[in-house]
mmCIF file with all atom_site columns, C-alpha atoms in Angstrom:
data_model
loop_
_atom_site.group_PDB
_atom_site.id
_atom_site.type_symbol
_atom_site.label_atom_id
_atom_site.label_alt_id
_atom_site.label_comp_id
_atom_site.label_asym_id
_atom_site.label_entity_id
_atom_site.label_seq_id
_atom_site.pdbx_PDB_ins_code
_atom_site.Cartn_x
_atom_site.Cartn_y
_atom_site.Cartn_z
_atom_site.occupancy
_atom_site.B_iso_or_equiv
_atom_site.pdbx_formal_charge
_atom_site.auth_seq_id
_atom_site.auth_comp_id
_atom_site.auth_asym_id
_atom_site.auth_atom_id
_atom_site.pdbx_PDB_model_num
ATOM 1   C CA . UNK A 1 1   ? 9.470   22.247 22.298 1.00 0.00 ? 65  UNK A CA 1
ATOM 2   C CA . UNK A 1 2   ? 6.331   22.577 20.292 1.00 0.00 ? 66  UNK A CA 1
ATOM 3   C CA . UNK A 1 3   ? 6.902   21.443 16.906 1.00 0.00 ? 67  UNK A CA 1
ATOM 4   C CA . UNK A 1 4   ? 4.040   23.336 15.378 1.00 0.00 ? 68  UNK A CA 1
ATOM 5   C CA . UNK A 1 5   ? 3.194   26.676 16.422 1.00 0.00 ? 69  UNK A CA 1
ATOM 6   C CA . UNK A 1 6   ? -0.305  28.895 15.757 1.00 0.00 ? 70  UNK A CA 1
ATOM 7   C CA . UNK A 1 7   ? 0.035   31.981 17.334 1.00 0.00 ? 71  UNK A CA 1
ATOM 8   C CA . UNK A 1 8   ? -3.186  33.188 16.337 1.00 0.00 ? 72  UNK A CA 1
ATOM 9   C CA . UNK A 1 9   ? -5.865  31.901 19.020 1.00 0.00 ? 73  UNK A CA 1
ATOM 10  C CA . UNK A 1 10  ? -8.823  33.618 17.234 1.00 0.00 ? 74  UNK A CA 1
ATOM 11  C CA . UNK A 1 11  ? -9.535  35.733 14.112 1.00 0.00 ? 75  UNK A CA 1
ATOM 12  C CA . UNK A 1 12  ? -12.821 37.580 13.343 1.00 0.00 ? 76  UNK A CA 1
ATOM 13  C CA . UNK A 1 13  ? -13.504 38.808 9.819  1.00 0.00 ? 77  UNK A CA 1
ATOM 14  C CA . UNK A 1 14  ? -16.435 39.840 7.797  1.00 0.00 ? 78  UNK A CA 1
ATOM 15  C CA . UNK A 1 15  ? -17.886 37.930 4.876  1.00 0.00 ? 79  UNK A CA 1
ATOM 16  C CA . UNK A 1 16  ? -15.497 38.346 1.773  1.00 0.00 ? 80  UNK A CA 1
ATOM 17  C CA . UNK A 1 17  ? -12.590 39.276 4.005  1.00 0.00 ? 81  UNK A CA 1
ATOM 18  C CA . UNK A 1 18  ? -9.055  37.670 2.980  1.00 0.00 ? 82  UNK A CA 1
ATOM 19  C CA . UNK A 1 19  ? -7.939  35.102 5.537  1.00 0.00 ? 83  UNK A CA 1
ATOM 20  C CA . UNK A 1 20  ? -4.466  34.299 6.614  1.00 0.00 ? 84  UNK A CA 1
ATOM 21  C CA . UNK A 1 21  ? -3.905  31.924 9.549  1.00 0.00 ? 85  UNK A CA 1
ATOM 22  C CA . UNK A 1 22  ? 0.028   31.487 10.367 1.00 0.00 ? 86  UNK A CA 1
ATOM 23  C CA . UNK A 1 23  ? 1.731   28.202 11.215 1.00 0.00 ? 87  UNK A CA 1
ATOM 24  C CA . UNK A 1 24  ? 5.232   27.619 11.919 1.00 0.00 ? 88  UNK A CA 1
ATOM 25  C CA . UNK A 1 25  ? 6.846   24.247 12.528 1.00 0.00 ? 89  UNK A CA 1
ATOM 26  C CA . UNK A 1 26  ? 10.109  23.008 13.804 1.00 0.00 ? 90  UNK A CA 1
ATOM 27  C CA . UNK A 1 27  ? 11.779  19.496 12.611 1.00 0.00 ? 91  UNK A CA 1
ATOM 28  C CA . UNK A 1 28  ? 14.668  18.048 11.750 1.00 0.00 ? 92  UNK A CA 1
ATOM 29  C CA . UNK A 1 29  ? 13.796  16.656 8.458  1.00 0.00 ? 93  UNK A CA 1
ATOM 30  C CA . UNK A 1 30  ? 10.563  17.309 5.962  1.00 0.00 ? 94  UNK A CA 1
ATOM 31  C CA . UNK A 1 31  ? 7.295   16.494 7.235  1.00 0.00 ? 95  UNK A CA 1
ATOM 32  C CA . UNK A 1 32  ? 4.552   15.915 5.665  1.00 0.00 ? 96  UNK A CA 1
ATOM 33  C CA . UNK A 1 33  ? 2.169   18.817 6.259  1.00 0.00 ? 97  UNK A CA 1
ATOM 34  C CA . UNK A 1 34  ? -1.480  19.108 7.260  1.00 0.00 ? 98  UNK A CA 1
ATOM 35  C CA . UNK A 1 35  ? -4.833  21.555 7.757  1.00 0.00 ? 99  UNK A CA 1
ATOM 36  C CA . UNK A 1 36  ? -7.659  20.095 9.526  1.00 0.00 ? 100 UNK A CA 1
ATOM 37  C CA . UNK A 1 37  ? -10.808 22.124 10.157 1.00 0.00 ? 101 UNK A CA 1
ATOM 38  C CA . UNK A 1 38  ? -13.302 21.349 13.013 1.00 0.00 ? 102 UNK A CA 1
ATOM 39  C CA . UNK A 1 39  ? -16.650 22.227 12.962 1.00 0.00 ? 103 UNK A CA 1
ATOM 40  C CA . UNK A 1 40  ? -18.424 22.623 16.439 1.00 0.00 ? 104 UNK A CA 1
ATOM 41  C CA . UNK A 1 41  ? -19.583 19.318 17.559 1.00 0.00 ? 105 UNK A CA 1
ATOM 42  C CA . UNK A 1 42  ? -17.719 17.352 15.307 1.00 0.00 ? 106 UNK A CA 1
ATOM 43  C CA . UNK A 1 43  ? -14.342 15.705 14.759 1.00 0.00 ? 107 UNK A CA 1
ATOM 44  C CA . UNK A 1 44  ? -11.931 17.384 12.805 1.00 0.00 ? 108 UNK A CA 1
ATOM 45  C CA . UNK A 1 45  ? -11.893 16.577 9.341  1.00 0.00 ? 109 UNK A CA 1
ATOM 46  C CA . UNK A 1 46  ? -8.486  17.027 6.700  1.00 0.00 ? 110 UNK A CA 1
ATOM 47  C CA . UNK A 1 47  ? -8.892  20.366 4.741  1.00 0.00 ? 111 UNK A CA 1
ATOM 48  C CA . UNK A 1 48  ? -5.250  19.990 3.095  1.00 0.00 ? 112 UNK A CA 1
ATOM 49  C CA . UNK A 1 49  ? -2.433  17.901 3.078  1.00 0.00 ? 113 UNK A CA 1
ATOM 50  C CA . UNK A 1 50  ? 0.936   19.092 1.495  1.00 0.00 ? 114 UNK A CA 1
ATOM 51  C CA . UNK A 1 51  ? 4.115   16.527 1.035  1.00 0.00 ? 115 UNK A CA 1
ATOM 52  C CA . UNK A 1 52  ? 7.796   17.796 -0.518 1.00 0.00 ? 116 UNK A CA 1
ATOM 53  C CA . UNK A 1 53  ? 6.780   16.247 -3.772 1.00 0.00 ? 117 UNK A CA 1
ATOM 54  C CA . UNK A 1 54  ? 3.804   19.044 -4.122 1.00 0.00 ? 118 UNK A CA 1
ATOM 55  C CA . UNK A 1 55  ? 4.589   22.042 -2.112 1.00 0.00 ? 119 UNK A CA 1
ATOM 56  C CA . UNK A 1 56  ? 1.158   23.390 -2.127 1.00 0.00 ? 120 UNK A CA 1
ATOM 57  C CA . UNK A 1 57  ? -2.378  22.445 -1.639 1.00 0.00 ? 121 UNK A CA 1
ATOM 58  C CA . UNK A 1 58  ? -5.671  23.843 -2.493 1.00 0.00 ? 122 UNK A CA 1
ATOM 59  C CA . UNK A 1 59  ? -9.162  22.803 -1.414 1.00 0.00 ? 123 UNK A CA 1
ATOM 60  C CA . UNK A 1 60  ? -12.523 24.041 -1.151 1.00 0.00 ? 124 UNK A CA 1
ATOM 61  C CA . UNK A 1 61  ? -10.960 27.752 -1.869 1.00 0.00 ? 125 UNK A CA 1
ATOM 62  C CA . UNK A 1 62  ? -8.458  27.242 0.801  1.00 0.00 ? 126 UNK A CA 1
ATOM 63  C CA . UNK A 1 63  ? -4.581  27.153 0.031  1.00 0.00 ? 127 UNK A CA 1
ATOM 64  C CA . UNK A 1 64  ? -1.583  26.380 1.790  1.00 0.00 ? 128 UNK A CA 1
ATOM 65  C CA . UNK A 1 65  ? 1.961   26.559 0.834  1.00 0.00 ? 129 UNK A CA 1
ATOM 66  C CA . UNK A 1 66  ? 4.875   24.390 2.206  1.00 0.00 ? 130 UNK A CA 1
ATOM 67  C CA . UNK A 1 67  ? 7.748   27.017 2.505  1.00 0.00 ? 131 UNK A CA 1
ATOM 68  C CA . UNK A 1 68  ? 10.845  25.097 3.754  1.00 0.00 ? 132 UNK A CA 1
ATOM 69  C CA . UNK A 1 69  ? 13.243  28.288 3.772  1.00 0.00 ? 133 UNK A CA 1
ATOM 70  C CA . UNK A 1 70  ? 10.928  30.075 6.267  1.00 0.00 ? 134 UNK A CA 1
ATOM 71  C CA . UNK A 1 71  ? 9.332   26.354 7.785  1.00 0.00 ? 135 UNK A CA 1
ATOM 72  C CA . UNK A 1 72  ? 5.817   28.038 7.536  1.00 0.00 ? 136 UNK A CA 1
ATOM 73  C CA . UNK A 1 73  ? 2.758   26.438 6.229  1.00 0.00 ? 137 UNK A CA 1
ATOM 74  C CA . UNK A 1 74  ? 0.252   29.420 6.540  1.00 0.00 ? 138 UNK A CA 1
ATOM 75  C CA . UNK A 1 75  ? -3.500  29.005 5.243  1.00 0.00 ? 139 UNK A CA 1
ATOM 76  C CA . UNK A 1 76  ? -5.028  31.353 3.201  1.00 0.00 ? 140 UNK A CA 1
ATOM 77  C CA . UNK A 1 77  ? -8.351  32.134 1.518  1.00 0.00 ? 141 UNK A CA 1
ATOM 78  C CA . UNK A 1 78  ? -9.031  34.988 -1.157 1.00 0.00 ? 142 UNK A CA 1
ATOM 79  C CA . UNK A 1 79  ? -12.831 35.578 0.459  1.00 0.00 ? 143 UNK A CA 1
ATOM 80  C CA . UNK A 1 80  ? -14.426 34.111 3.678  1.00 0.00 ? 144 UNK A CA 1
ATOM 81  C CA . UNK A 1 81  ? -18.116 32.980 4.377  1.00 0.00 ? 145 UNK A CA 1
ATOM 82  C CA . UNK A 1 82  ? -19.656 32.662 7.309  1.00 0.00 ? 146 UNK A CA 1
ATOM 83  C CA . UNK A 1 83  ? -19.691 28.680 6.589  1.00 0.00 ? 147 UNK A CA 1
ATOM 84  C CA . UNK A 1 84  ? -15.704 28.886 7.004  1.00 0.00 ? 148 UNK A CA 1
ATOM 85  C CA . UNK A 1 85  ? -16.610 29.500 10.816 1.00 0.00 ? 149 UNK A CA 1
ATOM 86  C CA . UNK A 1 86  ? -14.858 26.874 12.627 1.00 0.00 ? 150 UNK A CA 1
ATOM 87  C CA . UNK A 1 87  ? -11.548 25.868 14.166 1.00 0.00 ? 151 UNK A CA 1
ATOM 88  C CA . UNK A 1 88  ? -8.219  25.245 12.156 1.00 0.00 ? 152 UNK A CA 1
ATOM 89  C CA . UNK A 1 89  ? -5.507  23.460 12.921 1.00 0.00 ? 153 UNK A CA 1
ATOM 90  C CA . UNK A 1 90  ? -2.082  22.882 11.406 1.00 0.00 ? 154 UNK A CA 1
ATOM 91  C CA . UNK A 1 91  ? -0.462  19.716 11.982 1.00 0.00 ? 155 UNK A CA 1
ATOM 92  C CA . UNK A 1 92  ? 2.432   17.312 10.518 1.00 0.00 ? 156 UNK A CA 1
ATOM 93  C CA . UNK A 1 93  ? 3.794   13.982 10.633 1.00 0.00 ? 157 UNK A CA 1
ATOM 94  C CA . UNK A 1 94  ? 7.419   13.361 10.573 1.00 0.00 ? 158 UNK A CA 1
ATOM 95  C CA . UNK A 1 95  ? 9.373   10.173 10.319 1.00 0.00 ? 159 UNK A CA 1
ATOM 96  C CA . UNK A 1 96  ? 11.796  10.993 12.856 1.00 0.00 ? 160 UNK A CA 1
ATOM 97  C CA . UNK A 1 97  ? 8.866   11.442 15.129 1.00 0.00 ? 161 UNK A CA 1
ATOM 98  C CA . UNK A 1 98  ? 7.683   8.059  14.802 1.00 0.00 ? 162 UNK A CA 1
ATOM 99  C CA . UNK A 1 99  ? 5.081   9.328  12.136 1.00 0.00 ? 163 UNK A CA 1
ATOM 100 C CA . UNK A 1 100 ? 2.549   10.584 14.976 1.00 0.00 ? 164 UNK A CA 1
ATOM 101 C CA . UNK A 1 101 ? 0.343   13.237 14.144 1.00 0.00 ? 165 UNK A CA 1
ATOM 102 C CA . UNK A 1 102 ? 1.219   16.468 16.039 1.00 0.00 ? 166 UNK A CA 1
ATOM 103 C CA . UNK A 1 103 ? -1.311  19.244 15.962 1.00 0.00 ? 167 UNK A CA 1
ATOM 104 C CA . UNK A 1 104 ? -0.737  22.831 16.514 1.00 0.00 ? 168 UNK A CA 1
ATOM 105 C CA . UNK A 1 105 ? -3.045  24.365 19.401 1.00 0.00 ? 169 UNK A CA 1
ATOM 106 C CA . UNK A 1 106 ? -5.523  25.723 16.745 1.00 0.00 ? 170 UNK A CA 1
ATOM 107 C CA . UNK A 1 107 ? -6.734  28.763 15.525 1.00 0.00 ? 171 UNK A CA 1
ATOM 108 C CA . UNK A 1 108 ? -10.920 29.677 15.884 1.00 0.00 ? 172 UNK A CA 1
ATOM 109 C CA . UNK A 1 109 ? -12.245 31.565 13.202 1.00 0.00 ? 173 UNK A CA 1
ATOM 110 C CA . UNK A 1 110 ? -15.261 33.726 13.217 1.00 0.00 ? 174 UNK A CA 1
ATOM 111 C CA . UNK A 1 111 ? -16.885 35.287 9.962  1.00 0.00 ? 175 UNK A CA 1
ATOM 112 C CA . UNK A 1 112 ? -19.517 37.649 10.684 1.00 0.00 ? 176 UNK A CA 1
ATOM 113 C CA . UNK A 1 113 ? -22.415 38.092 8.089  1.00 0.00 ? 177 UNK A CA 1
ATOM 114 C CA . UNK B 2 1   ? -23.150 6.146  7.171  1.00 0.00 ? 112 UNK B CA 1
ATOM 115 C CA . UNK B 2 2   ? -20.024 7.062  9.881  1.00 0.00 ? 113 UNK B CA 1
ATOM 116 C CA . UNK B 2 3   ? -16.909 5.598  9.199  1.00 0.00 ? 114 UNK B CA 1
ATOM 117 C CA . UNK B 2 4   ? -15.918 5.886  12.702 1.00 0.00 ? 115 UNK B CA 1
ATOM 118 C CA . UNK B 2 5   ? -18.278 6.033  15.618 1.00 0.00 ? 116 UNK B CA 1
ATOM 119 C CA . UNK B 2 6   ? -17.444 6.328  19.528 1.00 0.00 ? 117 UNK B CA 1
ATOM 120 C CA . UNK B 2 7   ? -19.600 5.259  22.365 1.00 0.00 ? 118 UNK B CA 1
ATOM 121 C CA . UNK B 2 8   ? -20.677 6.605  24.743 1.00 0.00 ? 119 UNK B CA 1
ATOM 122 C CA . UNK B 2 9   ? -21.088 10.302 22.876 1.00 0.00 ? 120 UNK B CA 1
ATOM 123 C CA . UNK B 2 10  ? -20.709 11.808 26.575 1.00 0.00 ? 121 UNK B CA 1
ATOM 124 C CA . UNK B 2 11  ? -19.856 10.210 29.787 1.00 0.00 ? 122 UNK B CA 1
ATOM 125 C CA . UNK B 2 12  ? -20.381 11.694 33.698 1.00 0.00 ? 123 UNK B CA 1
ATOM 126 C CA . UNK B 2 13  ? -17.965 9.559  35.928 1.00 0.00 ? 124 UNK B CA 1
ATOM 127 C CA . UNK B 2 14  ? -16.944 9.719  39.492 1.00 0.00 ? 125 UNK B CA 1
ATOM 128 C CA . UNK B 2 15  ? -13.223 10.295 41.006 1.00 0.00 ? 126 UNK B CA 1
ATOM 129 C CA . UNK B 2 16  ? -11.704 6.886  41.370 1.00 0.00 ? 127 UNK B CA 1
ATOM 130 C CA . UNK B 2 17  ? -14.099 5.229  38.818 1.00 0.00 ? 128 UNK B CA 1
ATOM 131 C CA . UNK B 2 18  ? -13.359 3.097  35.715 1.00 0.00 ? 129 UNK B CA 1
ATOM 132 C CA . UNK B 2 19  ? -14.231 4.866  32.482 1.00 0.00 ? 130 UNK B CA 1
ATOM 133 C CA . UNK B 2 20  ? -13.931 2.867  28.877 1.00 0.00 ? 131 UNK B CA 1
ATOM 134 C CA . UNK B 2 21  ? -14.397 4.834  25.890 1.00 0.00 ? 132 UNK B CA 1
ATOM 135 C CA . UNK B 2 22  ? -15.153 2.689  22.829 1.00 0.00 ? 133 UNK B CA 1
ATOM 136 C CA . UNK B 2 23  ? -14.474 3.229  19.028 1.00 0.00 ? 134 UNK B CA 1
ATOM 137 C CA . UNK B 2 24  ? -15.105 1.468  15.970 1.00 0.00 ? 135 UNK B CA 1
ATOM 138 C CA . UNK B 2 25  ? -14.122 2.001  12.637 1.00 0.00 ? 136 UNK B CA 1
ATOM 139 C CA . UNK B 2 26  ? -15.190 0.268  8.985  1.00 0.00 ? 137 UNK B CA 1
ATOM 140 C CA . UNK B 2 27  ? -12.624 2.157  6.830  1.00 0.00 ? 138 UNK B CA 1
ATOM 141 C CA . UNK B 2 28  ? -10.645 -1.293 7.248  1.00 0.00 ? 139 UNK B CA 1
ATOM 142 C CA . UNK B 2 29  ? -7.470  0.725  8.477  1.00 0.00 ? 140 UNK B CA 1
ATOM 143 C CA . UNK B 2 30  ? -4.844  -0.813 10.076 1.00 0.00 ? 141 UNK B CA 1
ATOM 144 C CA . UNK B 2 31  ? -3.879  2.461  12.442 1.00 0.00 ? 142 UNK B CA 1
ATOM 145 C CA . UNK B 2 32  ? -6.281  3.843  15.172 1.00 0.00 ? 143 UNK B CA 1
ATOM 146 C CA . UNK B 2 33  ? -5.536  6.559  17.473 1.00 0.00 ? 144 UNK B CA 1
ATOM 147 C CA . UNK B 2 34  ? -6.913  8.040  20.553 1.00 0.00 ? 145 UNK B CA 1
ATOM 148 C CA . UNK B 2 35  ? -6.702  12.014 21.358 1.00 0.00 ? 146 UNK B CA 1
ATOM 149 C CA . UNK B 2 36  ? -7.720  14.087 23.979 1.00 0.00 ? 147 UNK B CA 1
ATOM 150 C CA . UNK B 2 37  ? -8.722  17.690 23.247 1.00 0.00 ? 148 UNK B CA 1
ATOM 151 C CA . UNK B 2 38  ? -8.562  20.678 25.683 1.00 0.00 ? 149 UNK B CA 1
ATOM 152 C CA . UNK B 2 39  ? -9.035  24.266 25.513 1.00 0.00 ? 150 UNK B CA 1
ATOM 153 C CA . UNK B 2 40  ? -5.704  25.913 24.309 1.00 0.00 ? 151 UNK B CA 1
ATOM 154 C CA . UNK B 2 41  ? -3.904  22.347 23.714 1.00 0.00 ? 152 UNK B CA 1
ATOM 155 C CA . UNK B 2 42  ? -5.443  21.473 20.807 1.00 0.00 ? 153 UNK B CA 1
ATOM 156 C CA . UNK B 2 43  ? -5.285  17.745 20.159 1.00 0.00 ? 154 UNK B CA 1
ATOM 157 C CA . UNK B 2 44  ? -2.768  15.337 21.949 1.00 0.00 ? 155 UNK B CA 1
ATOM 158 C CA . UNK B 2 45  ? -2.149  11.952 20.916 1.00 0.00 ? 156 UNK B CA 1
ATOM 159 C CA . UNK B 2 46  ? -2.812  9.302  24.190 1.00 0.00 ? 157 UNK B CA 1
ATOM 160 C CA . UNK B 2 47  ? -2.394  5.691  22.579 1.00 0.00 ? 158 UNK B CA 1
ATOM 161 C CA . UNK B 2 48  ? -2.098  4.537  18.909 1.00 0.00 ? 159 UNK B CA 1
ATOM 162 C CA . UNK B 2 49  ? -2.071  1.000  17.183 1.00 0.00 ? 160 UNK B CA 1
ATOM 163 C CA . UNK B 2 50  ? -1.315  -0.572 13.939 1.00 0.00 ? 161 UNK B CA 1
ATOM 164 C CA . UNK B 2 51  ? -1.990  -3.917 14.263 1.00 0.00 ? 162 UNK B CA 1
ATOM 165 C CA . UNK B 2 52  ? -4.780  -5.856 16.407 1.00 0.00 ? 163 UNK B CA 1
ATOM 166 C CA . UNK B 2 53  ? -3.735  -6.885 20.025 1.00 0.00 ? 164 UNK B CA 1
ATOM 167 C CA . UNK B 2 54  ? -0.874  -4.407 20.065 1.00 0.00 ? 165 UNK B CA 1
ATOM 168 C CA . UNK B 2 55  ? -0.999  -0.789 21.316 1.00 0.00 ? 166 UNK B CA 1
ATOM 169 C CA . UNK B 2 56  ? 1.501   1.998  21.564 1.00 0.00 ? 167 UNK B CA 1
ATOM 170 C CA . UNK B 2 57  ? 1.877   5.008  23.787 1.00 0.00 ? 168 UNK B CA 1
ATOM 171 C CA . UNK B 2 58  ? 1.550   8.374  22.480 1.00 0.00 ? 169 UNK B CA 1
ATOM 172 C CA . UNK B 2 59  ? 2.759   11.565 24.059 1.00 0.00 ? 170 UNK B CA 1
ATOM 173 C CA . UNK B 2 60  ? 0.228   11.835 27.143 1.00 0.00 ? 171 UNK B CA 1
ATOM 174 C CA . UNK B 2 61  ? -0.178  8.123  28.024 1.00 0.00 ? 172 UNK B CA 1
ATOM 175 C CA . UNK B 2 62  ? 0.020   8.214  31.896 1.00 0.00 ? 173 UNK B CA 1
ATOM 176 C CA . UNK B 2 63  ? -3.188  7.363  33.348 1.00 0.00 ? 174 UNK B CA 1
ATOM 177 C CA . UNK B 2 64  ? -4.684  5.653  30.315 1.00 0.00 ? 175 UNK B CA 1
ATOM 178 C CA . UNK B 2 65  ? -4.691  2.132  28.912 1.00 0.00 ? 176 UNK B CA 1
ATOM 179 C CA . UNK B 2 66  ? -5.700  1.041  25.232 1.00 0.00 ? 177 UNK B CA 1
ATOM 180 C CA . UNK B 2 67  ? -6.884  -2.159 24.002 1.00 0.00 ? 178 UNK B CA 1
ATOM 181 C CA . UNK B 2 68  ? -7.162  -3.189 20.264 1.00 0.00 ? 179 UNK B CA 1
ATOM 182 C CA . UNK B 2 69  ? -8.927  -6.466 20.321 1.00 0.00 ? 180 UNK B CA 1
ATOM 183 C CA . UNK B 2 70  ? -9.838  -6.202 16.229 1.00 0.00 ? 181 UNK B CA 1
ATOM 184 C CA . UNK B 2 71  ? -8.813  -4.217 13.432 1.00 0.00 ? 182 UNK B CA 1
ATOM 185 C CA . UNK B 2 72  ? -12.301 -2.535 13.724 1.00 0.00 ? 183 UNK B CA 1
ATOM 186 C CA . UNK B 2 73  ? -12.031 -1.718 17.619 1.00 0.00 ? 184 UNK B CA 1
ATOM 187 C CA . UNK B 2 74  ? -10.006 0.226  19.681 1.00 0.00 ? 185 UNK B CA 1
ATOM 188 C CA . UNK B 2 75  ? -11.039 1.110  23.388 1.00 0.00 ? 186 UNK B CA 1
ATOM 189 C CA . UNK B 2 76  ? -9.620  3.815  25.784 1.00 0.00 ? 187 UNK B CA 1
ATOM 190 C CA . UNK B 2 77  ? -9.270  2.581  29.684 1.00 0.00 ? 188 UNK B CA 1
ATOM 191 C CA . UNK B 2 78  ? -9.050  5.070  32.420 1.00 0.00 ? 189 UNK B CA 1
ATOM 192 C CA . UNK B 2 79  ? -8.695  2.614  35.462 1.00 0.00 ? 190 UNK B CA 1
ATOM 193 C CA . UNK B 2 80  ? -8.806  5.214  38.254 1.00 0.00 ? 191 UNK B CA 1
ATOM 194 C CA . UNK B 2 81  ? -10.742 8.488  36.803 1.00 0.00 ? 192 UNK B CA 1
ATOM 195 C CA . UNK B 2 82  ? -9.281  11.533 38.067 1.00 0.00 ? 193 UNK B CA 1
ATOM 196 C CA . UNK B 2 83  ? -10.582 15.355 37.741 1.00 0.00 ? 194 UNK B CA 1
ATOM 197 C CA . UNK B 2 84  ? -7.766  16.418 35.374 1.00 0.00 ? 195 UNK B CA 1
ATOM 198 C CA . UNK B 2 85  ? -8.826  13.979 32.753 1.00 0.00 ? 196 UNK B CA 1
ATOM 199 C CA . UNK B 2 86  ? -12.120 16.012 32.002 1.00 0.00 ? 197 UNK B CA 1
ATOM 200 C CA . UNK B 2 87  ? -12.182 16.535 28.385 1.00 0.00 ? 198 UNK B CA 1
ATOM 201 C CA . UNK B 2 88  ? -13.151 15.593 24.824 1.00 0.00 ? 199 UNK B CA 1
ATOM 202 C CA . UNK B 2 89  ? -11.947 12.508 23.462 1.00 0.00 ? 200 UNK B CA 1
ATOM 203 C CA . UNK B 2 90  ? -11.431 11.251 19.925 1.00 0.00 ? 201 UNK B CA 1
ATOM 204 C CA . UNK B 2 91  ? -10.849 8.413  17.933 1.00 0.00 ? 202 UNK B CA 1
ATOM 205 C CA . UNK B 2 92  ? -9.265  8.324  14.437 1.00 0.00 ? 203 UNK B CA 1
ATOM 206 C CA . UNK B 2 93  ? -8.351  5.770  12.106 1.00 0.00 ? 204 UNK B CA 1
ATOM 207 C CA . UNK B 2 94  ? -5.871  5.932  8.917  1.00 0.00 ? 205 UNK B CA 1
ATOM 208 C CA . UNK B 2 95  ? -4.483  3.555  6.207  1.00 0.00 ? 206 UNK B CA 1
ATOM 209 C CA . UNK B 2 96  ? -1.008  4.483  6.446  1.00 0.00 ? 207 UNK B CA 1
ATOM 210 C CA . UNK B 2 97  ? 0.799   6.702  9.385  1.00 0.00 ? 208 UNK B CA 1
ATOM 211 C CA . UNK B 2 98  ? 1.557   9.662  7.189  1.00 0.00 ? 209 UNK B CA 1
ATOM 212 C CA . UNK B 2 99  ? -2.081  9.520  5.261  1.00 0.00 ? 210 UNK B CA 1
ATOM 213 C CA . UNK B 2 100 ? -5.239  11.174 6.191  1.00 0.00 ? 211 UNK B CA 1
ATOM 214 C CA . UNK B 2 101 ? -6.897  10.355 9.813  1.00 0.00 ? 212 UNK B CA 1
ATOM 215 C CA . UNK B 2 102 ? -10.477 10.136 9.931  1.00 0.00 ? 213 UNK B CA 1
ATOM 216 C CA . UNK B 2 103 ? -11.958 11.260 13.284 1.00 0.00 ? 214 UNK B CA 1
ATOM 217 C CA . UNK B 2 104 ? -15.068 9.822  15.201 1.00 0.00 ? 215 UNK B CA 1
ATOM 218 C CA . UNK B 2 105 ? -17.527 12.495 16.674 1.00 0.00 ? 216 UNK B CA 1
ATOM 219 C CA . UNK B 2 106 ? -16.134 12.847 20.134 1.00 0.00 ? 217 UNK B CA 1
ATOM 220 C CA . UNK B 2 107 ? -16.597 11.591 23.493 1.00 0.00 ? 218 UNK B CA 1
ATOM 221 C CA . UNK B 2 108 ? -17.316 14.233 26.002 1.00 0.00 ? 219 UNK B CA 1
ATOM 222 C CA . UNK B 2 109 ? -16.319 12.916 29.469 1.00 0.00 ? 220 UNK B CA 1
ATOM 223 C CA . UNK B 2 110 ? -16.685 15.020 32.796 1.00 0.00 ? 221 UNK B CA 1
ATOM 224 C CA . UNK B 2 111 ? -15.215 13.618 35.928 1.00 0.00 ? 222 UNK B CA 1
ATOM 225 C CA . UNK B 2 112 ? -16.698 14.827 38.917 1.00 0.00 ? 223 UNK B CA 1
#
């Protein structure tokens, strides 16, 4: 089964709205967790990385917290801008999975000006 | 200067033909990867390599071969292209398997 789940396929917001993108994972150990962002016509690029050592990542106004209890790694931003429009992927790497990066299906964010 | 480059950027191939996608990185990374991206599936790992002259199967290797002739270069080979292999292909590199991966700009492959 899927080890990374993003239930929201598409999110549409207005500028200055609060962003919340859901991500849950299913693994047997404690993985390293990532959020990647993909702008149109480009490859994905790293937004955040969180390990069991630091538990929380913050970058460019985005933040995500590693919650081992609920096995979640939701992405949040207090106030989105039109330039944040992109596809966001949750991903994980786990030793028991051969350290292969496993992606969620992605959430497409559209921010209206 | 882009650290991971891919060629070609787009390709139209015929069913049953051979296709080679190339990737070059200047990151001095040991690990390189090939992914395909399809709508609704995110990115899925096809092959990867952690050292020159050696490749490993990813999650969806069927119908694909890979070649790593040097640390900098990693190729993906479709010996007999099929319609189902129409997708966008991304190459990436990383210094260690749990580190950030740096992606190329992608190759859009259309098999007719």
